[in-house]
Amino acid sequence: MKSSFFNPSKKLICVICFSALTVSCSGKSQKKTATETDNSMAAAFMKAQNNKKVEKTAVERITFNKAIAITDTGSKTFPDVKALDIVPEMKTGWNLGNTLDATGGKNDLSSEISWGQPYTTKAMIDGLAASGIKTLRIPISWSHHIIDANYTIDPKWMSRVKEIVDWAIQNDMYVVINIHHDNYSKDAKMPPLSGFYPTDENYENSANFVCNIWAQIALAFNNGYDEHLVFEALNEPRLCGTSEEWWYNVMSAKSLAAMKNLNKLNQNILDVIRASDGNNKKRLVAFPSLQASPDSAFAGTFKMPQDYDYKTDRLIVSVHMYSPYSFAMESPGIKVYSDNVKKEFTNIFKRLNDTFITKGYAVYISEYGATNKNNLEDRLAWFHDFIKESRAYGMPCFLWDNGVWKVEDDKYDEHYGYYNRYDQTWYFPEIIETINSEIQ
């Protein structure tokens, strides 16, 4: 629509009005010709336009070196499916934790073992599939594998990611890949290439990062992958280094700004994925709220991104549930499973259903688990009820596994080791048996 400033039929009236009404501070009339008045109006208008901040589109932020990027050359039919139909079929999942998401060591392929886990092998993935695991979530960190100022990912790193993805696909598993430990670690001005951080001052660098990373993922994974590959935008976006890192404070301007920026970053990611076209036009894409916590997801300020056709049926809400914290994560917390423990997570599942599934969004629990407190029987009861409840709502759960399982000195925090990656057995076979008993 043309601005009325440039509508010829209104130009003369505007000039006359401005000439007649222009008065100095002393009250004396200021005589200006029509040409002078018109020129000043045009100059003011142009100045206002030039001062407007025009935000780049997601696609305009893409700068990586396409000449060396890994490009998918496959061809698979992607059926017309809805997330609400596919997500329940993901059944039960397992996280390849502390592996491709690890950020220690050198910025090369050896980072995969920098947090104490072995290199991933096809035998590991085969063993998981044979155990009944239907979905492999592969947490991936990218910032340590950027090789130039244009956000280009090391092709060797992307090839390694593809290799592991393909092993799972060959086992007829679903696969989830994401941006994991690339949240900048402190509340400060973030240098370019350092990841993302959901504050106003870091939005530009964050948007450049997520757009370029996802553009390269979408290039490497497109027509060669059908509905069995799911993209998950981010892991636990949060205000690292602040008192609100793990808590969404609805009364805090900082938390509100973080949510606003996260909503924008999620939209940027979806726009980039859809712009890659092909099968990625139909790809199921999952999005977390701040901290990937249920509480922040329930906040009215969290907004799922808008798809190109305004539909919700290809979008998933990603939530982490170590619930309740006192039983599932806290050390020492509580060891005994009870009705009060059960009540907390059953309430969360119901709210997730009422808030999202009834509105057309699928939901999955991308991380869950109960830390080992030498309380196997209580954990078995927790897993039994947790999975039963999640299945009732069609929300698959993906077990977080960091390889740490043995309790020492009564310290229970972060003991989420379940699968022995060296010999393809389970440290607690009763747990996987309990999980499987609820998903048949």
Short mmCIF file of C-alpha atoms in Angstrom, two decimals:
data_model
loop_
_atom_site.label_atom_id
_atom_site.label_comp_id
_atom_site.label_asym_id
_atom_site.label_seq_id
_atom_site.Cartn_x
_atom_site.Cartn_y
_atom_site.Cartn_z
CA MET A 1 0.00 0.00 0.00
CA LYS A 2 1.31 3.46 -0.92
CA SER A 3 1.85 5.94 1.85
CA SER A 4 -0.59 8.83 1.95
CA PHE A 5 2.47 11.10 2.09
CA PHE A 6 2.92 10.35 -1.63
CA ASN A 7 -0.73 10.46 -2.68
CA PRO A 8 -0.97 13.37 -5.22
CA SER A 9 -4.62 14.04 -4.39
CA LYS A 10 -3.69 14.83 -0.77
CA LYS A 11 -0.43 16.61 -1.38
CA LEU A 12 -1.81 20.12 -1.92
CA ILE A 13 -4.12 19.95 1.11
CA CYS A 14 -1.22 18.87 3.31
CA VAL A 15 0.98 21.68 2.06
CA ILE A 16 -1.68 24.34 2.64
CA CYS A 17 -2.46 23.04 6.16
CA PHE A 18 1.18 22.92 7.19
CA SER A 19 1.85 26.40 5.75
CA ALA A 20 -1.11 27.93 7.55
CA LEU A 21 -0.49 26.30 10.90
CA THR A 22 3.28 26.66 11.22
CA VAL A 23 3.86 29.09 14.09
CA SER A 24 7.08 30.15 15.81
CA CYS A 25 7.63 29.97 19.56
CA SER A 26 6.89 33.69 19.76
CA GLY A 27 3.50 33.19 18.11
CA LYS A 28 4.45 34.90 14.84
CA SER A 29 3.49 33.24 11.57
CA GLN A 30 6.32 31.59 9.66
CA LYS A 31 5.83 31.96 5.93
CA LYS A 32 7.14 29.04 3.85
CA THR A 33 6.54 28.28 0.23
CA ALA A 34 4.78 25.11 -0.77
CA THR A 35 8.03 23.78 -2.22
CA GLU A 36 9.95 24.40 1.04
CA THR A 37 7.23 22.75 3.12
CA ASP A 38 6.98 19.77 0.79
CA ASN A 39 10.73 19.27 0.78
CA SER A 40 10.94 19.37 4.58
CA MET A 41 8.11 16.86 4.88
CA ALA A 42 9.76 14.50 2.42
CA ALA A 43 13.11 14.86 4.14
CA ALA A 44 11.57 14.10 7.53
CA PHE A 45 9.76 11.10 6.12
CA MET A 46 12.91 9.73 4.47
CA LYS A 47 14.92 10.26 7.65
CA ALA A 48 12.33 8.31 9.64
CA GLN A 49 12.45 5.45 7.14
CA ASN A 50 16.25 5.32 7.18
CA ASN A 51 16.27 5.19 10.96
CA LYS A 52 13.97 2.16 11.02
CA LYS A 53 15.72 -1.07 12.00
CA VAL A 54 14.89 -3.70 9.40
CA GLU A 55 15.51 -7.20 10.76
CA LYS A 56 17.00 -9.75 8.41
CA THR A 57 14.89 -12.69 7.43
CA ALA A 58 16.13 -16.09 8.54
CA VAL A 59 17.27 -16.98 5.02
CA GLU A 60 19.14 -13.69 4.63
CA ARG A 61 21.34 -14.69 7.57
CA ILE A 62 22.75 -17.74 5.79
CA THR A 63 26.45 -17.26 5.01
CA PHE A 64 28.11 -20.70 5.28
CA ASN A 65 30.36 -22.06 2.55
CA LYS A 66 28.06 -24.21 0.42
CA ALA A 67 30.98 -25.40 -1.72
CA ILE A 68 32.28 -27.67 1.05
CA ALA A 69 29.06 -28.39 2.95
CA ILE A 70 27.66 -31.92 3.03
CA THR A 71 24.67 -32.22 0.70
CA ASP A 72 22.03 -34.94 0.85
CA THR A 73 21.70 -36.72 -2.49
CA GLY A 74 19.19 -39.37 -1.42
CA SER A 75 15.63 -39.86 -2.51
CA LYS A 76 12.89 -41.15 -0.22
CA THR A 77 9.16 -40.64 -0.40
CA PHE A 78 7.84 -38.60 2.51
CA PRO A 79 4.21 -39.57 3.16
CA ASP A 80 1.56 -37.09 4.18
CA VAL A 81 1.60 -37.68 7.92
CA LYS A 82 0.60 -35.76 11.00
CA ALA A 83 2.72 -35.40 14.10
CA LEU A 84 -0.16 -36.52 16.31
CA ASP A 85 -0.17 -39.84 14.40
CA ILE A 86 3.59 -40.36 14.06
CA VAL A 87 4.84 -39.25 17.50
CA PRO A 88 3.04 -42.01 19.47
CA GLU A 89 4.72 -44.51 17.10
CA MET A 90 8.12 -43.35 18.40
CA LYS A 91 7.16 -45.41 21.49
CA THR A 92 10.28 -45.44 23.67
CA GLY A 93 13.57 -43.67 23.10
CA TRP A 94 17.14 -43.40 24.34
CA ASN A 95 19.59 -40.50 24.33
CA LEU A 96 23.16 -40.91 23.09
CA GLY A 97 24.19 -38.60 25.94
CA ASN A 98 27.63 -37.09 26.63
CA THR A 99 28.84 -38.11 23.17
CA LEU A 100 28.25 -35.94 20.09
CA ASP A 101 27.09 -33.26 22.51
CA ALA A 102 30.42 -33.32 24.41
CA THR A 103 32.50 -30.15 24.09
CA GLY A 104 35.83 -31.16 25.64
CA GLY A 105 39.12 -31.99 23.98
CA LYS A 106 40.10 -30.81 20.56
CA ASN A 107 37.70 -29.34 18.02
CA ASP A 108 37.78 -32.50 15.93
CA LEU A 109 36.16 -35.92 15.91
CA SER A 110 37.85 -36.80 19.20
CA SER A 111 35.41 -34.51 21.03
CA GLU A 112 32.99 -37.44 20.85
CA ILE A 113 34.92 -39.25 23.60
CA SER A 114 35.97 -36.15 25.57
CA TRP A 115 33.35 -36.72 28.30
CA GLY A 116 34.27 -40.32 28.98
CA GLN A 117 31.99 -42.20 26.62
CA PRO A 118 33.33 -44.49 23.88
CA TYR A 119 33.07 -43.83 20.17
CA THR A 120 29.64 -44.79 18.93
CA THR A 121 29.53 -47.99 16.91
CA LYS A 122 26.96 -49.69 14.73
CA ALA A 123 26.94 -52.54 17.26
CA MET A 124 25.71 -50.11 19.94
CA ILE A 125 22.82 -48.95 17.79
CA ASP A 126 21.97 -52.50 16.74
CA GLY A 127 21.92 -53.51 20.41
CA LEU A 128 19.57 -50.67 21.33
CA ALA A 129 17.17 -51.63 18.54
CA ALA A 130 17.26 -55.26 19.61
CA SER A 131 16.40 -54.14 23.18
CA GLY A 132 13.17 -52.53 22.04
CA ILE A 133 14.36 -48.93 21.70
CA LYS A 134 12.38 -47.41 18.84
CA THR A 135 13.78 -43.86 18.84
CA LEU A 136 17.37 -42.64 19.04
CA ARG A 137 17.80 -39.03 20.14
CA ILE A 138 21.27 -37.80 19.19
CA PRO A 139 22.26 -34.66 21.14
CA ILE A 140 24.77 -32.70 19.03
CA SER A 141 26.90 -29.64 19.79
CA TRP A 142 28.11 -27.64 16.81
CA SER A 143 29.93 -24.46 17.85
CA HIS A 144 33.23 -26.26 18.46
CA HIS A 145 33.12 -27.60 14.90
CA ILE A 146 32.74 -24.32 13.02
CA ILE A 147 35.76 -23.79 10.77
CA ASP A 148 35.39 -20.24 9.43
CA ALA A 149 33.82 -16.84 10.11
CA ASN A 150 30.80 -17.75 7.99
CA TYR A 151 29.56 -20.46 10.37
CA THR A 152 30.65 -23.33 8.12
CA ILE A 153 30.54 -26.69 9.90
CA ASP A 154 33.49 -29.04 9.52
CA PRO A 155 32.32 -31.52 6.83
CA LYS A 156 33.99 -34.36 8.75
CA TRP A 157 31.76 -33.61 11.76
CA MET A 158 28.59 -33.53 9.68
CA SER A 159 29.62 -36.79 8.00
CA ARG A 160 30.07 -38.41 11.41
CA VAL A 161 26.60 -37.27 12.45
CA LYS A 162 25.14 -38.73 9.25
CA GLU A 163 26.90 -42.04 9.82
CA ILE A 164 25.27 -42.54 13.22
CA VAL A 165 21.88 -41.33 11.99
CA ASP A 166 22.04 -43.82 9.12
CA TRP A 167 22.85 -46.73 11.46
CA ALA A 168 19.65 -46.02 13.36
CA ILE A 169 17.57 -45.56 10.20
CA GLN A 170 18.86 -48.93 8.96
CA ASN A 171 17.38 -50.42 12.14
CA ASP A 172 13.98 -48.89 11.29
CA MET A 173 14.31 -46.49 14.22
CA TYR A 174 13.12 -42.93 14.48
CA VAL A 175 15.93 -40.42 14.96
CA VAL A 176 15.94 -36.97 16.58
CA ILE A 177 18.85 -34.55 16.00
CA ASN A 178 19.24 -31.14 17.58
CA ILE A 179 21.42 -28.21 18.69
CA HIS A 180 22.45 -29.25 22.21
CA HIS A 181 25.25 -27.66 24.30
CA ASP A 182 25.61 -24.47 22.25
CA ASN A 183 23.88 -22.17 24.74
CA TYR A 184 26.51 -19.53 25.63
CA SER A 185 27.68 -20.11 29.19
CA LYS A 186 27.37 -16.64 30.73
CA ASP A 187 25.21 -13.55 30.75
CA ALA A 188 27.47 -11.29 28.72
CA LYS A 189 27.94 -9.98 25.21
CA MET A 190 28.51 -13.10 23.15
CA PRO A 191 31.17 -13.17 20.42
CA PRO A 192 30.03 -14.33 16.98
CA LEU A 193 30.23 -18.09 16.31
CA SER A 194 29.84 -18.87 20.04
CA GLY A 195 26.35 -20.33 19.94
CA PHE A 196 23.18 -18.65 21.14
CA TYR A 197 21.93 -16.82 24.23
CA PRO A 198 18.31 -15.56 24.50
CA THR A 199 18.88 -11.90 25.43
CA ASP A 200 18.29 -8.76 23.40
CA GLU A 201 21.99 -7.91 23.15
CA ASN A 202 22.80 -11.39 21.87
CA TYR A 203 19.86 -11.88 19.53
CA GLU A 204 21.67 -10.99 16.30
CA ASN A 205 24.61 -13.33 16.89
CA SER A 206 22.23 -16.02 18.16
CA ALA A 207 20.00 -15.78 15.09
CA ASN A 208 23.00 -15.91 12.77
CA PHE A 209 24.23 -19.02 14.57
CA VAL A 210 20.98 -21.02 14.64
CA CYS A 211 20.06 -20.08 11.08
CA ASN A 212 23.41 -21.20 9.67
CA ILE A 213 23.59 -24.39 11.71
CA TRP A 214 20.08 -25.43 10.76
CA ALA A 215 20.58 -24.46 7.12
CA GLN A 216 23.53 -26.87 6.99
CA ILE A 217 21.67 -29.64 8.83
CA ALA A 218 18.75 -29.21 6.43
CA LEU A 219 21.15 -29.40 3.46
CA ALA A 220 22.75 -32.60 4.76
CA PHE A 221 19.43 -34.23 5.73
CA ASN A 222 16.62 -33.73 3.28
CA ASN A 223 15.25 -35.90 0.47
CA GLY A 224 17.20 -38.94 1.62
CA TYR A 225 15.22 -39.10 4.89
CA ASP A 226 11.52 -39.63 5.43
CA GLU A 227 9.34 -39.20 8.51
CA HIS A 228 11.72 -41.32 10.59
CA LEU A 229 14.04 -38.32 10.96
CA VAL A 230 12.84 -35.52 13.26
CA PHE A 231 14.52 -32.14 13.77
CA GLU A 232 14.56 -30.66 17.30
CA ALA A 233 15.39 -26.95 17.30
CA LEU A 234 17.27 -26.52 20.59
CA ASN A 235 17.91 -28.44 23.80
CA GLU A 236 17.49 -26.41 27.01
CA PRO A 237 17.63 -22.73 25.97
CA ARG A 238 18.19 -20.68 29.09
CA LEU A 239 19.83 -17.73 30.82
CA CYS A 240 23.07 -19.46 31.81
CA GLY A 241 24.94 -17.88 34.70
CA THR A 242 21.89 -16.16 36.19
CA SER A 243 19.47 -16.92 39.03
CA GLU A 244 16.84 -17.56 36.34
CA GLU A 245 18.84 -20.18 34.44
CA TRP A 246 16.59 -23.05 35.54
CA TRP A 247 13.55 -21.04 36.55
CA TYR A 248 11.19 -19.04 34.38
CA ASN A 249 10.20 -16.04 36.48
CA VAL A 250 6.98 -14.60 35.09
CA MET A 251 7.56 -11.40 37.12
CA SER A 252 11.05 -10.80 35.74
CA ALA A 253 11.75 -8.55 32.75
CA LYS A 254 14.82 -10.68 32.04
CA SER A 255 12.83 -13.91 31.84
CA LEU A 256 10.16 -12.28 29.71
CA ALA A 257 12.78 -10.95 27.30
CA ALA A 258 14.42 -14.39 27.14
CA MET A 259 11.10 -15.98 26.19
CA LYS A 260 10.49 -13.35 23.54
CA ASN A 261 13.91 -14.00 22.02
CA LEU A 262 13.47 -17.77 22.20
CA ASN A 263 10.16 -17.48 20.36
CA LYS A 264 11.94 -15.53 17.61
CA LEU A 265 14.82 -18.02 17.41
CA ASN A 266 12.39 -20.93 17.16
CA GLN A 267 10.61 -19.15 14.31
CA ASN A 268 13.92 -18.48 12.56
CA ILE A 269 14.81 -22.16 12.77
CA LEU A 270 11.48 -23.31 11.36
CA ASP A 271 11.72 -20.78 8.52
CA VAL A 272 15.19 -22.00 7.54
CA ILE A 273 14.15 -25.65 7.62
CA ARG A 274 11.09 -25.03 5.48
CA ALA A 275 13.08 -22.88 3.03
CA SER A 276 15.30 -25.89 2.28
CA ASP A 277 12.23 -27.40 0.58
CA GLY A 278 12.03 -31.05 -0.48
CA ASN A 279 11.20 -33.47 2.33
CA ASN A 280 12.04 -30.75 4.85
CA LYS A 281 8.88 -28.98 3.80
CA LYS A 282 7.05 -31.85 5.54
CA ARG A 283 9.62 -32.70 8.23
CA LEU A 284 8.35 -32.97 11.81
CA VAL A 285 10.08 -30.29 13.89
CA ALA A 286 10.14 -30.10 17.70
CA PHE A 287 10.52 -26.97 19.83
CA PRO A 288 11.25 -26.44 23.54
CA SER A 289 10.31 -23.60 25.82
CA LEU A 290 12.95 -22.08 28.14
CA GLN A 291 14.86 -24.81 29.99
CA ALA A 292 12.67 -27.29 28.05
CA SER A 293 10.68 -27.30 31.28
CA PRO A 294 6.94 -27.97 31.53
CA ASP A 295 6.44 -24.88 33.72
CA SER A 296 7.82 -22.47 31.14
CA ALA A 297 5.96 -24.29 28.36
CA PHE A 298 2.71 -23.66 30.24
CA ALA A 299 3.43 -19.94 30.46
CA GLY A 300 1.25 -17.90 28.14
CA THR A 301 4.35 -16.13 26.85
CA PHE A 302 5.69 -19.29 25.14
CA LYS A 303 4.51 -19.37 21.55
CA MET A 304 5.02 -22.22 19.14
CA PRO A 305 6.34 -20.96 15.78
CA GLN A 306 3.98 -20.52 12.86
CA ASP A 307 4.36 -22.92 9.96
CA TYR A 308 4.17 -21.67 6.38
CA ASP A 309 0.60 -22.96 5.95
CA TYR A 310 -0.49 -22.03 9.50
CA LYS A 311 -1.03 -25.69 10.39
CA THR A 312 0.11 -27.30 13.64
CA ASP A 313 0.23 -30.89 12.44
CA ARG A 314 3.97 -31.03 11.70
CA LEU A 315 5.07 -29.40 14.97
CA ILE A 316 6.02 -31.01 18.28
CA VAL A 317 6.46 -29.60 21.78
CA SER A 318 9.67 -30.93 23.38
CA VAL A 319 9.71 -31.20 27.18
CA HIS A 320 12.17 -32.60 29.72
CA MET A 321 10.75 -34.35 32.79
CA TYR A 322 12.87 -35.44 35.71
CA SER A 323 9.78 -35.37 37.85
CA PRO A 324 9.46 -34.86 40.68
CA TYR A 325 12.91 -33.32 41.10
CA SER A 326 13.22 -34.56 44.69
CA PHE A 327 12.92 -38.18 43.56
CA ALA A 328 14.26 -38.19 40.01
CA MET A 329 17.27 -35.87 40.26
CA GLU A 330 17.99 -34.29 43.65
CA SER A 331 20.82 -35.64 45.81
CA PRO A 332 19.98 -36.80 48.39
CA GLY A 333 16.32 -35.84 47.88
CA ILE A 334 13.96 -38.70 48.52
CA LYS A 335 14.44 -42.36 47.63
CA VAL A 336 10.99 -43.79 48.27
CA TYR A 337 8.33 -43.87 45.56
CA SER A 338 4.88 -42.87 46.77
CA ASP A 339 1.48 -41.60 45.63
CA ASN A 340 2.70 -38.03 46.16
CA VAL A 341 5.62 -38.67 43.81
CA LYS A 342 3.25 -40.11 41.23
CA LYS A 343 0.77 -37.27 41.57
CA GLU A 344 3.31 -34.68 40.47
CA PHE A 345 4.11 -36.20 37.10
CA THR A 346 0.54 -37.31 36.39
CA ASN A 347 -0.55 -33.69 36.79
CA ILE A 348 2.14 -32.57 34.34
CA PHE A 349 1.09 -35.09 31.70
CA LYS A 350 -2.52 -33.96 31.98
CA ARG A 351 -1.56 -30.29 31.62
CA LEU A 352 0.63 -31.06 28.59
CA ASN A 353 -2.31 -32.79 27.01
CA ASP A 354 -4.76 -30.01 27.82
CA THR A 355 -2.37 -27.21 26.81
CA PHE A 356 -0.94 -28.63 23.58
CA ILE A 357 -2.36 -31.92 22.30
CA THR A 358 -5.96 -30.71 22.43
CA LYS A 359 -4.83 -27.74 20.33
CA GLY A 360 -3.26 -29.90 17.63
CA TYR A 361 0.40 -30.06 18.75
CA ALA A 362 2.09 -33.38 19.41
CA VAL A 363 4.24 -33.67 22.55
CA TYR A 364 7.22 -35.85 23.37
CA ILE A 365 9.41 -36.09 26.46
CA SER A 366 12.85 -35.70 24.94
CA GLU A 367 14.64 -36.40 28.25
CA TYR A 368 13.52 -38.24 31.38
CA GLY A 369 14.88 -40.61 33.97
CA ALA A 370 15.31 -41.30 37.68
CA THR A 371 18.83 -41.04 39.08
CA ASN A 372 20.22 -44.13 40.76
CA LYS A 373 19.94 -43.89 44.57
CA ASN A 374 20.48 -47.59 45.17
CA ASN A 375 16.68 -47.82 45.19
CA LEU A 376 15.96 -50.09 42.25
CA GLU A 377 12.53 -51.27 43.38
CA ASP A 378 11.32 -47.70 43.86
CA ARG A 379 12.74 -46.70 40.48
CA LEU A 380 10.98 -49.63 38.83
CA ALA A 381 7.68 -48.46 40.31
CA TRP A 382 8.40 -44.93 39.07
CA PHE A 383 9.22 -46.10 35.53
CA HIS A 384 6.16 -48.33 35.42
CA ASP A 385 3.74 -45.53 36.28
CA PHE A 386 5.60 -42.82 34.36
CA ILE A 387 5.58 -44.72 31.07
CA LYS A 388 2.04 -45.97 31.56
CA GLU A 389 0.84 -42.39 32.06
CA SER A 390 2.80 -41.03 29.10
CA ARG A 391 1.46 -43.75 26.79
CA ALA A 392 -2.11 -42.93 27.79
CA TYR A 393 -1.62 -39.47 26.27
CA GLY A 394 0.47 -40.58 23.28
CA MET A 395 3.68 -38.92 24.52
CA PRO A 396 6.80 -41.06 23.91
CA CYS A 397 9.67 -40.67 26.36
CA PHE A 398 13.39 -40.74 25.58
CA LEU A 399 15.61 -41.99 28.38
CA TRP A 400 18.56 -39.71 29.21
CA ASP A 401 21.76 -41.77 29.42
CA ASN A 402 25.09 -40.17 30.35
CA GLY A 403 26.83 -43.46 31.17
CA VAL A 404 27.08 -42.73 34.93
CA TRP A 405 25.39 -45.54 36.86
CA LYS A 406 27.47 -46.64 39.84
CA VAL A 407 26.75 -44.90 43.18
CA GLU A 408 29.72 -43.94 45.33
CA ASP A 409 29.74 -42.20 48.73
CA ASP A 410 25.95 -41.81 48.69
CA LYS A 411 26.11 -39.16 45.96
CA TYR A 412 23.14 -39.61 43.67
CA ASP A 413 23.11 -36.64 41.32
CA GLU A 414 23.24 -37.26 37.57
CA HIS A 415 23.41 -41.07 37.81
CA TYR A 416 21.60 -41.69 34.54
CA GLY A 417 23.57 -44.63 33.18
CA TYR A 418 21.37 -47.42 31.80
CA TYR A 419 22.91 -48.97 28.67
CA ASN A 420 26.38 -50.53 28.66
CA ARG A 421 27.83 -49.27 25.41
CA TYR A 422 30.83 -51.59 25.60
CA ASP A 423 29.04 -54.90 25.51
CA GLN A 424 25.46 -53.89 24.53
CA THR A 425 23.80 -54.94 27.76
CA TRP A 426 21.80 -52.98 30.35
CA TYR A 427 23.13 -52.10 33.80
CA PHE A 428 19.59 -52.51 35.12
CA PRO A 429 17.81 -54.95 32.76
CA GLU A 430 14.74 -54.74 34.98
CA ILE A 431 14.29 -51.09 33.99
CA ILE A 432 14.23 -51.66 30.23
CA GLU A 433 11.95 -54.66 30.80
CA THR A 434 9.57 -52.47 32.81
CA ILE A 435 9.59 -49.78 30.10
CA ASN A 436 8.97 -52.33 27.35
CA SER A 437 6.11 -53.89 29.28
CA GLU A 438 4.22 -50.60 29.05
CA ILE A 439 4.71 -49.88 25.34
CA GLN A 440 3.57 -53.13 23.77
#
